[in-house]
PDB file of C-alpha atoms in Angstrom:
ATOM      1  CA  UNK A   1     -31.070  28.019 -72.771  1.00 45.00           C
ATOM      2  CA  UNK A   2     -34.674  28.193 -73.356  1.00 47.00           C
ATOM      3  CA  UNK A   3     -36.877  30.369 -75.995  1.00 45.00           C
ATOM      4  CA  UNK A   4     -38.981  31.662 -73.058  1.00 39.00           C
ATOM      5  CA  UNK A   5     -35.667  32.332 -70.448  1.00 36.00           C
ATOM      6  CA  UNK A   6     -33.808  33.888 -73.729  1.00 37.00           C
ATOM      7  CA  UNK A   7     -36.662  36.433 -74.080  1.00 36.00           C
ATOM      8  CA  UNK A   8     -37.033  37.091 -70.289  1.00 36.00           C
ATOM      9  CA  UNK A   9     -32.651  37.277 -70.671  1.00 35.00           C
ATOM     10  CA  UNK A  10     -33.562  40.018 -73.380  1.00 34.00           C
ATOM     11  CA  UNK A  11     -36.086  41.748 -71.821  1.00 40.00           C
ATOM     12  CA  UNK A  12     -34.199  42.429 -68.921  1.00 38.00           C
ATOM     13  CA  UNK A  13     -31.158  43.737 -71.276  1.00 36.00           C
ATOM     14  CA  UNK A  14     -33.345  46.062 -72.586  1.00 37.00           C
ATOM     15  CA  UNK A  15     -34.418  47.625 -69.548  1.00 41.00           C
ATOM     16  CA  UNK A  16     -31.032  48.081 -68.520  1.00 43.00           C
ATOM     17  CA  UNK A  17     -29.504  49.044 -71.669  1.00 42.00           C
ATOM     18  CA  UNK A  18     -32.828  51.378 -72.780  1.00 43.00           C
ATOM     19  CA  UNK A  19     -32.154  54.138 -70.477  1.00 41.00           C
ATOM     20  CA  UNK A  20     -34.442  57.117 -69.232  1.00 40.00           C
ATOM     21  CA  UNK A  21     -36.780  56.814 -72.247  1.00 42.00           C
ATOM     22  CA  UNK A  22     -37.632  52.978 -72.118  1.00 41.00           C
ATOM     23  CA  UNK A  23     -37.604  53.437 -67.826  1.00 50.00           C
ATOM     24  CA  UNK A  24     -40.450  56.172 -68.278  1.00 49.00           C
ATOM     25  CA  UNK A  25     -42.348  54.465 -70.732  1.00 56.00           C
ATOM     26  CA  UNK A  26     -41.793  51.257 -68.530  1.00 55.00           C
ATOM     27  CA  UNK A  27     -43.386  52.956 -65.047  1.00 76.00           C
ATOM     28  CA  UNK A  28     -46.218  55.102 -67.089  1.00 93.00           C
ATOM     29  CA  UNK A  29     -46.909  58.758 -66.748  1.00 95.00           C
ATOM     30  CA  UNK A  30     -49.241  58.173 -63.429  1.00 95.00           C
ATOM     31  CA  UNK A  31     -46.421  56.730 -61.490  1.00 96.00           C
ATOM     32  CA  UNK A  32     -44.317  59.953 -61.699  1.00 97.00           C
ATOM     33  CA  UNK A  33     -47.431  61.581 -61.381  1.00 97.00           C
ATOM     34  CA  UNK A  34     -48.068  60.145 -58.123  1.00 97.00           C
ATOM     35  CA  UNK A  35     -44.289  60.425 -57.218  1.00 97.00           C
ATOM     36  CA  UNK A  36     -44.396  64.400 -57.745  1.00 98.00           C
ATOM     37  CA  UNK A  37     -47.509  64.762 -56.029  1.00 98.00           C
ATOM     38  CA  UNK A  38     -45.418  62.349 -52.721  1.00 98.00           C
ATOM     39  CA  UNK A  39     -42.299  65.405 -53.487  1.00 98.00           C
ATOM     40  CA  UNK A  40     -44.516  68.250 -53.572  1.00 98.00           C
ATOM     41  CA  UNK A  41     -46.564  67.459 -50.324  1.00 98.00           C
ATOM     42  CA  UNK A  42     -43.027  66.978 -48.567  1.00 98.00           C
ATOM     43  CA  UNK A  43     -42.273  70.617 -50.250  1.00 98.00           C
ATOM     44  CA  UNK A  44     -39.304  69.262 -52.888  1.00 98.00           C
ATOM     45  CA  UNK A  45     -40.493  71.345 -55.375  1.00 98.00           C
ATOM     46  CA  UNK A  46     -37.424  71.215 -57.678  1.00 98.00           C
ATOM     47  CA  UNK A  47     -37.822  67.154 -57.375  1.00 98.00           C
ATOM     48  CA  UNK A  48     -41.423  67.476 -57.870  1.00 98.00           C
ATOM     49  CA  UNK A  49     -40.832  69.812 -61.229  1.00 98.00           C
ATOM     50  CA  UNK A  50     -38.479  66.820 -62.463  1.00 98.00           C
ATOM     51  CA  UNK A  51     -41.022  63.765 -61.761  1.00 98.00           C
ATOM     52  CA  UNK A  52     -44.089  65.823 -63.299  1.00 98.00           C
ATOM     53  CA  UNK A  53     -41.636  66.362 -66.311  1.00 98.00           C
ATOM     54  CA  UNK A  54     -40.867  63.029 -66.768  1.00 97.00           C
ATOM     55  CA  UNK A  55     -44.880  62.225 -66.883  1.00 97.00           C
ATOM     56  CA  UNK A  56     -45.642  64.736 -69.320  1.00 97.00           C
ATOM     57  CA  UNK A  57     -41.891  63.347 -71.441  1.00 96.00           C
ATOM     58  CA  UNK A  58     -45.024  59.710 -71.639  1.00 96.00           C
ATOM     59  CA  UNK A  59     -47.966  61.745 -71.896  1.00 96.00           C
ATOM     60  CA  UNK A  60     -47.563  65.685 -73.377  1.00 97.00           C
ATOM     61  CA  UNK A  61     -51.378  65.659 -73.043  1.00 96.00           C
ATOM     62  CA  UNK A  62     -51.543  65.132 -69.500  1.00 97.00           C
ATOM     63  CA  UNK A  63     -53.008  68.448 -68.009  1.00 97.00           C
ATOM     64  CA  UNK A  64     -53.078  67.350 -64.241  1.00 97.00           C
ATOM     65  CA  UNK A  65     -49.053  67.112 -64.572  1.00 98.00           C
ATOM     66  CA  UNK A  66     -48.876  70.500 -66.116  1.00 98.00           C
ATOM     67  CA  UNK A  67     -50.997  72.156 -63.135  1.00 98.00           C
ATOM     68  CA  UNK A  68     -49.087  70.586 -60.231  1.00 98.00           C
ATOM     69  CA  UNK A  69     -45.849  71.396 -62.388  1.00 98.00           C
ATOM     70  CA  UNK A  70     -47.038  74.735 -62.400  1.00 98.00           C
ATOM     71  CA  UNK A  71     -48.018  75.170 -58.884  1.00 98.00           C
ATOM     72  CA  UNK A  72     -44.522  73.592 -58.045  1.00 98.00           C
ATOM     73  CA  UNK A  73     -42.978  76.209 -59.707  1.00 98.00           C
ATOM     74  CA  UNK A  74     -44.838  78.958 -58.281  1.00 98.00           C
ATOM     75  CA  UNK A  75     -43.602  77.347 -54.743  1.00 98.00           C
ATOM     76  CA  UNK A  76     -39.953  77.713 -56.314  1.00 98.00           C
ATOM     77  CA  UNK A  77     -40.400  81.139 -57.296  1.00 98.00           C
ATOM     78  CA  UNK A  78     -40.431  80.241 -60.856  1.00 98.00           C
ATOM     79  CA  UNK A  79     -43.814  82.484 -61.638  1.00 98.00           C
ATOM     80  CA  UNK A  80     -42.475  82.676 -65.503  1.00 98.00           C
ATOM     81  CA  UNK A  81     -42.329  79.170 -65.957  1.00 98.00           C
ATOM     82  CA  UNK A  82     -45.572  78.494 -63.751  1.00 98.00           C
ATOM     83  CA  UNK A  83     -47.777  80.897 -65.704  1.00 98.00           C
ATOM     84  CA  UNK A  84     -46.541  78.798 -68.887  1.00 98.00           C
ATOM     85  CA  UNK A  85     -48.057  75.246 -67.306  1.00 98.00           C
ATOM     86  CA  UNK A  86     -51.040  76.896 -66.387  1.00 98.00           C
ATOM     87  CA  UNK A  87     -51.863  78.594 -70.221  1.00 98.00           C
ATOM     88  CA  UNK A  88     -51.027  74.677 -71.605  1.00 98.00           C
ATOM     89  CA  UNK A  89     -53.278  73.263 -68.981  1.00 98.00           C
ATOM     90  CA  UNK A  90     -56.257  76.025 -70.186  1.00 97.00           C
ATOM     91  CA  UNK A  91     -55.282  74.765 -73.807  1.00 97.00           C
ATOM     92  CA  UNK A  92     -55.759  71.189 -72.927  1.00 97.00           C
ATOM     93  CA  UNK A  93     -58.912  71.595 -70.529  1.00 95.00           C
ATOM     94  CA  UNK A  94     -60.541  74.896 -71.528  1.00 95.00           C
ATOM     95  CA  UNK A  95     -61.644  77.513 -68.839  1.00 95.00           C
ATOM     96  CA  UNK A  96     -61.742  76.531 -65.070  1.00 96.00           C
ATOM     97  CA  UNK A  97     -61.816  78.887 -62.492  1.00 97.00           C
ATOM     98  CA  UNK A  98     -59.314  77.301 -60.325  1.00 97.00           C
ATOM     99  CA  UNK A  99     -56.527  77.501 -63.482  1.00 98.00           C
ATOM    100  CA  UNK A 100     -56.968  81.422 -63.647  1.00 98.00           C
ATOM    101  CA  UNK A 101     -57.084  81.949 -60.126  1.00 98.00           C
ATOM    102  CA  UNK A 102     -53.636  80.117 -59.969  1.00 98.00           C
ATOM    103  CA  UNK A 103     -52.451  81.915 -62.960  1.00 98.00           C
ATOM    104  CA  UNK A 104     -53.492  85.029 -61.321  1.00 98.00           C
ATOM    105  CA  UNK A 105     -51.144  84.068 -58.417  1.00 98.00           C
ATOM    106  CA  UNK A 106     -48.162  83.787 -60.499  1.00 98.00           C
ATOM    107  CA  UNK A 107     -49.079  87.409 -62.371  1.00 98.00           C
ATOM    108  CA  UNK A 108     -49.589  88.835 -58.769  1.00 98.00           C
ATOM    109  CA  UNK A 109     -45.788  87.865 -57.738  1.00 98.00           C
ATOM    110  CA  UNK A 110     -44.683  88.927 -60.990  1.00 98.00           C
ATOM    111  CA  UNK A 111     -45.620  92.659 -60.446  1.00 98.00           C
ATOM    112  CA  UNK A 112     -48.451  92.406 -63.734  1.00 98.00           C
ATOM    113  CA  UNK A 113     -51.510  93.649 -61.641  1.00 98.00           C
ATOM    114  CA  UNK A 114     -53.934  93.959 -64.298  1.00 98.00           C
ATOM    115  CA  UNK A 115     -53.422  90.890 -65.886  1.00 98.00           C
ATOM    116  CA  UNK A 116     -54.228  89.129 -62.768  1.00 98.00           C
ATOM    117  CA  UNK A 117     -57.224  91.255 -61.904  1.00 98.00           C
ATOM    118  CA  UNK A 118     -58.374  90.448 -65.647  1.00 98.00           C
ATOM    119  CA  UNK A 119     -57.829  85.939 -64.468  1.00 98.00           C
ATOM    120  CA  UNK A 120     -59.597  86.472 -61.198  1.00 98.00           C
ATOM    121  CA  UNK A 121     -62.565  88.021 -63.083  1.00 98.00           C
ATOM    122  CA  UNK A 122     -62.706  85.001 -65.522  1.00 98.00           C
ATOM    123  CA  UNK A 123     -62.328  82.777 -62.454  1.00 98.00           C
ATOM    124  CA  UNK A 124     -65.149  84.627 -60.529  1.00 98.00           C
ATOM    125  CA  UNK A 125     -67.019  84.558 -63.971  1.00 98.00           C
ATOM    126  CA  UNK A 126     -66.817  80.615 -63.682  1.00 98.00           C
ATOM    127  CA  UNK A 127     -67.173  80.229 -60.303  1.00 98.00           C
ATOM    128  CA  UNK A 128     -68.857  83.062 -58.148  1.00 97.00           C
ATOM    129  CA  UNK A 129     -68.858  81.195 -55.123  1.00 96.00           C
ATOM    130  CA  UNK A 130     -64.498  81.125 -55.181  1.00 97.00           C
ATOM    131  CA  UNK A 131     -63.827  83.447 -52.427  1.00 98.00           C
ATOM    132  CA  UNK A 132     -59.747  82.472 -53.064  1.00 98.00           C
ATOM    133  CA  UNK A 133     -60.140  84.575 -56.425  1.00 98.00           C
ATOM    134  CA  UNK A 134     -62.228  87.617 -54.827  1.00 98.00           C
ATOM    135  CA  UNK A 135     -59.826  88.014 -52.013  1.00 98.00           C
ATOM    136  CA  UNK A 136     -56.845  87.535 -54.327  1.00 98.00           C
ATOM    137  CA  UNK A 137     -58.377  90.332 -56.645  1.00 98.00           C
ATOM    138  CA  UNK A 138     -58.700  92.522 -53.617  1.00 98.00           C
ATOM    139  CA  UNK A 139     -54.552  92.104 -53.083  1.00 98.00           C
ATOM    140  CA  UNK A 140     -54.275  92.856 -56.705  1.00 98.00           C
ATOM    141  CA  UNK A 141     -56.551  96.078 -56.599  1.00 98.00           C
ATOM    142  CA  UNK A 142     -55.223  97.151 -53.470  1.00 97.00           C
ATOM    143  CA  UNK A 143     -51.255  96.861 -55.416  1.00 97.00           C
ATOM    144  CA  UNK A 144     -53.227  99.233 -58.564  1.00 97.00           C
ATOM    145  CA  UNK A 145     -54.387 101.850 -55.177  1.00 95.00           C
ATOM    146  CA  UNK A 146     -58.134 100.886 -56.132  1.00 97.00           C
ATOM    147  CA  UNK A 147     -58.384 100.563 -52.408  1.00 97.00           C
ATOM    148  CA  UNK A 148     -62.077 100.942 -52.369  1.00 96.00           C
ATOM    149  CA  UNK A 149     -62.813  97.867 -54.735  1.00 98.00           C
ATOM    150  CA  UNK A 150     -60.287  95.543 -52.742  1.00 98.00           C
ATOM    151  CA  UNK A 151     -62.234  96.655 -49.963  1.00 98.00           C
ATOM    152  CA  UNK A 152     -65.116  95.335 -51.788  1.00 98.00           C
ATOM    153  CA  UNK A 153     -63.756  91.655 -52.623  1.00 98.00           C
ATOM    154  CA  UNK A 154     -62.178  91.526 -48.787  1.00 98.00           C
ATOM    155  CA  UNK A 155     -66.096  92.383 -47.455  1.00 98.00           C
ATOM    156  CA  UNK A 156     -67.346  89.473 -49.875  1.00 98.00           C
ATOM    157  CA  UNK A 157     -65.275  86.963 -48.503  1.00 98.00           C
ATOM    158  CA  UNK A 158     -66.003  87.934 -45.109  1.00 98.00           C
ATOM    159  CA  UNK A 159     -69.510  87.649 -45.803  1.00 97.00           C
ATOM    160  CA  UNK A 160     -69.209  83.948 -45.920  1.00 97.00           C
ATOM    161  CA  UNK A 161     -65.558  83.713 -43.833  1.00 97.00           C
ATOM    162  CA  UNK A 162     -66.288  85.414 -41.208  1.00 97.00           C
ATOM    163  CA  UNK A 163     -62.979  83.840 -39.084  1.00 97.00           C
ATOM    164  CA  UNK A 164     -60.865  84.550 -42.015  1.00 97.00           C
ATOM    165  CA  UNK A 165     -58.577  86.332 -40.213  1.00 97.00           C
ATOM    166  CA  UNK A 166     -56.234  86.866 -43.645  1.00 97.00           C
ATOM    167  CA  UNK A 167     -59.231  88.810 -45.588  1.00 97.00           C
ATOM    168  CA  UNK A 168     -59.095  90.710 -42.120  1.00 97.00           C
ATOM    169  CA  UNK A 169     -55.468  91.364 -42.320  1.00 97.00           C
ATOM    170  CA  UNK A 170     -55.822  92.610 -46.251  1.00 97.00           C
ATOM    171  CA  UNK A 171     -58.679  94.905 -45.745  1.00 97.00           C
ATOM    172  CA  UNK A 172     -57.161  96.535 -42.219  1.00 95.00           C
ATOM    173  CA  UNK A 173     -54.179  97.460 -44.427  1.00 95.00           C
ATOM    174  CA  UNK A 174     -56.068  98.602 -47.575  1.00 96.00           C
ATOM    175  CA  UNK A 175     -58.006 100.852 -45.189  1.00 94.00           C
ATOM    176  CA  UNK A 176     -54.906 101.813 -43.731  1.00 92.00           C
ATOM    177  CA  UNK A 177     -53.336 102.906 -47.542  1.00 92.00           C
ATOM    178  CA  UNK A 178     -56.760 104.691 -48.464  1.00 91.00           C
ATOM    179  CA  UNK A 179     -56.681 106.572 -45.476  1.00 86.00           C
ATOM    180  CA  UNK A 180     -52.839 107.509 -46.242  1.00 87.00           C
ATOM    181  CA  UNK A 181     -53.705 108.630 -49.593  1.00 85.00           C
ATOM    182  CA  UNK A 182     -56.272 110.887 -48.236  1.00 85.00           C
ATOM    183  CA  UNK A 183     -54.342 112.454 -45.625  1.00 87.00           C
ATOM    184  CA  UNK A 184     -51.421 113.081 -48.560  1.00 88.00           C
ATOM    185  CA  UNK A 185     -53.947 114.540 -50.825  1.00 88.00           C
ATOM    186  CA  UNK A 186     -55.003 116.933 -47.472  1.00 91.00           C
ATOM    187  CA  UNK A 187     -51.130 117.549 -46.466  1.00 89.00           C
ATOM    188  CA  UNK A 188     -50.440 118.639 -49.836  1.00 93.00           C
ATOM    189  CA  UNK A 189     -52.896 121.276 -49.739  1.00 93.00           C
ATOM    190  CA  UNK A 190     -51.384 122.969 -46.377  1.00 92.00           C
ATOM    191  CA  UNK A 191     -53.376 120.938 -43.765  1.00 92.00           C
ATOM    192  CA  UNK A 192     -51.616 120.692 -40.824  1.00 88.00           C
ATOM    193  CA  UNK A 193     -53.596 117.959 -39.056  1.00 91.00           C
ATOM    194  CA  UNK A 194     -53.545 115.799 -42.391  1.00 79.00           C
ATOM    195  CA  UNK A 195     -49.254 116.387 -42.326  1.00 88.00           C
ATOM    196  CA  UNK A 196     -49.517 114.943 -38.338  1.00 85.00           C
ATOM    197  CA  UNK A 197     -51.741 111.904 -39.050  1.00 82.00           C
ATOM    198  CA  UNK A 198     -49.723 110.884 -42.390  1.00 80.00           C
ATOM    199  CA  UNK A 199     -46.618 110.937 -40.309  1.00 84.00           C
ATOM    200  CA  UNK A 200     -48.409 108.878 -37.482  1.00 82.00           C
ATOM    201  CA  UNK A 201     -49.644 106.090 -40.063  1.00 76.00           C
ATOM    202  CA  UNK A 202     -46.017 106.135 -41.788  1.00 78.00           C
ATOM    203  CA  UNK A 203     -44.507 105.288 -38.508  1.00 72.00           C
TER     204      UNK A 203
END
């Protein structure tokens, strides 16, 4: 046997006998990059969490992999874990206003209201013209009953979305929520009319 086929013989007996580790380091970090990106188009979120893991297993600096892993687990309901990728990917990258408006997402499912109102500020802050964050801030204001001020965020994304028919949806029901709260505030003082329309809208 030959020097050169004895190291190709070698080579190849590594590869097998190297495992998971060597096979990652072998492919690269962009390759399972690119292969979670192909799982979470096709919406296999768990499969795409596994593939982005195994990049960031090459690279731990790799802050692309750590906001698709993160917006994979949002998709898998996982808003703990997601809101985790998205602080490492601020740490890596610094401030973008498309990080804390995804960040806010995951607060938003998690119930924590005012810490998402306090990411879709800093994403607004960054980016003024991200109508994603003002709208999402109006869902979050609207869940604190600061009806008024989600009002506010759905009118400035209508502004320049006219055909948005979901900021349309959102501000029809916090109108709908302000208007209950008035008519409770009016039925509990003995109005009669404000007791019929409550009833109506609660229907």
């Amino acid at each position: 046997m030959t020097r050169l086929v004895s190291i190709i013989v070698l080579a190849w007996y590594l590869i097998c006998a190297g495992g998971v580790g060597f096979s990652e380091e072998l492919f690269g970090a962009q390759h399972y990059f690119d292969e979670g990106n192909a799982s979470f188009n096709e919406g296999e979120y768990k499969k795409a969490i596994e593939y982005y893991s195994r990049a960031l297993a090459v690279e731990p600096s790799f802050a692309d992999a750590y906001h698709n892993r993160g917006l994979s687990y949002y998709r898998n309901n996982e808003y703990d874990k997601a809101v985790g990728d998205f602080n490492k990917v601020i740490e890596l990258s610094g401030p973008e206003s498309r990080i804390y408006n995804d960040r806010g997402l995951a607060l938003l499912k998690m119930g924590r209201y005012e810490d998402a109102i306090h990411d879709y500020n800093e994403s607004i802050s960054l980016d003024p013209k991200n109508l994603d964050a003002y709208h999402n801030r109006g869902i979050a204001y609207a869940n604190t009953g600061r009806y008024d001020e989600a009002i506010q965020d759905y009118n400035k994304v209508l502004d320049s979305r006219p055909r948005d028919v979901n900021a349309y949806i959102s501000r029809g029901v916090a109108f709908v929520k302000r208007g209950m709260a008035d008519f409770s505030k009016a039925c509990g003082m003995g109005n009669k009319i404000a007791c019929e329309n409550l009833k109506e809208l609660s229907e």
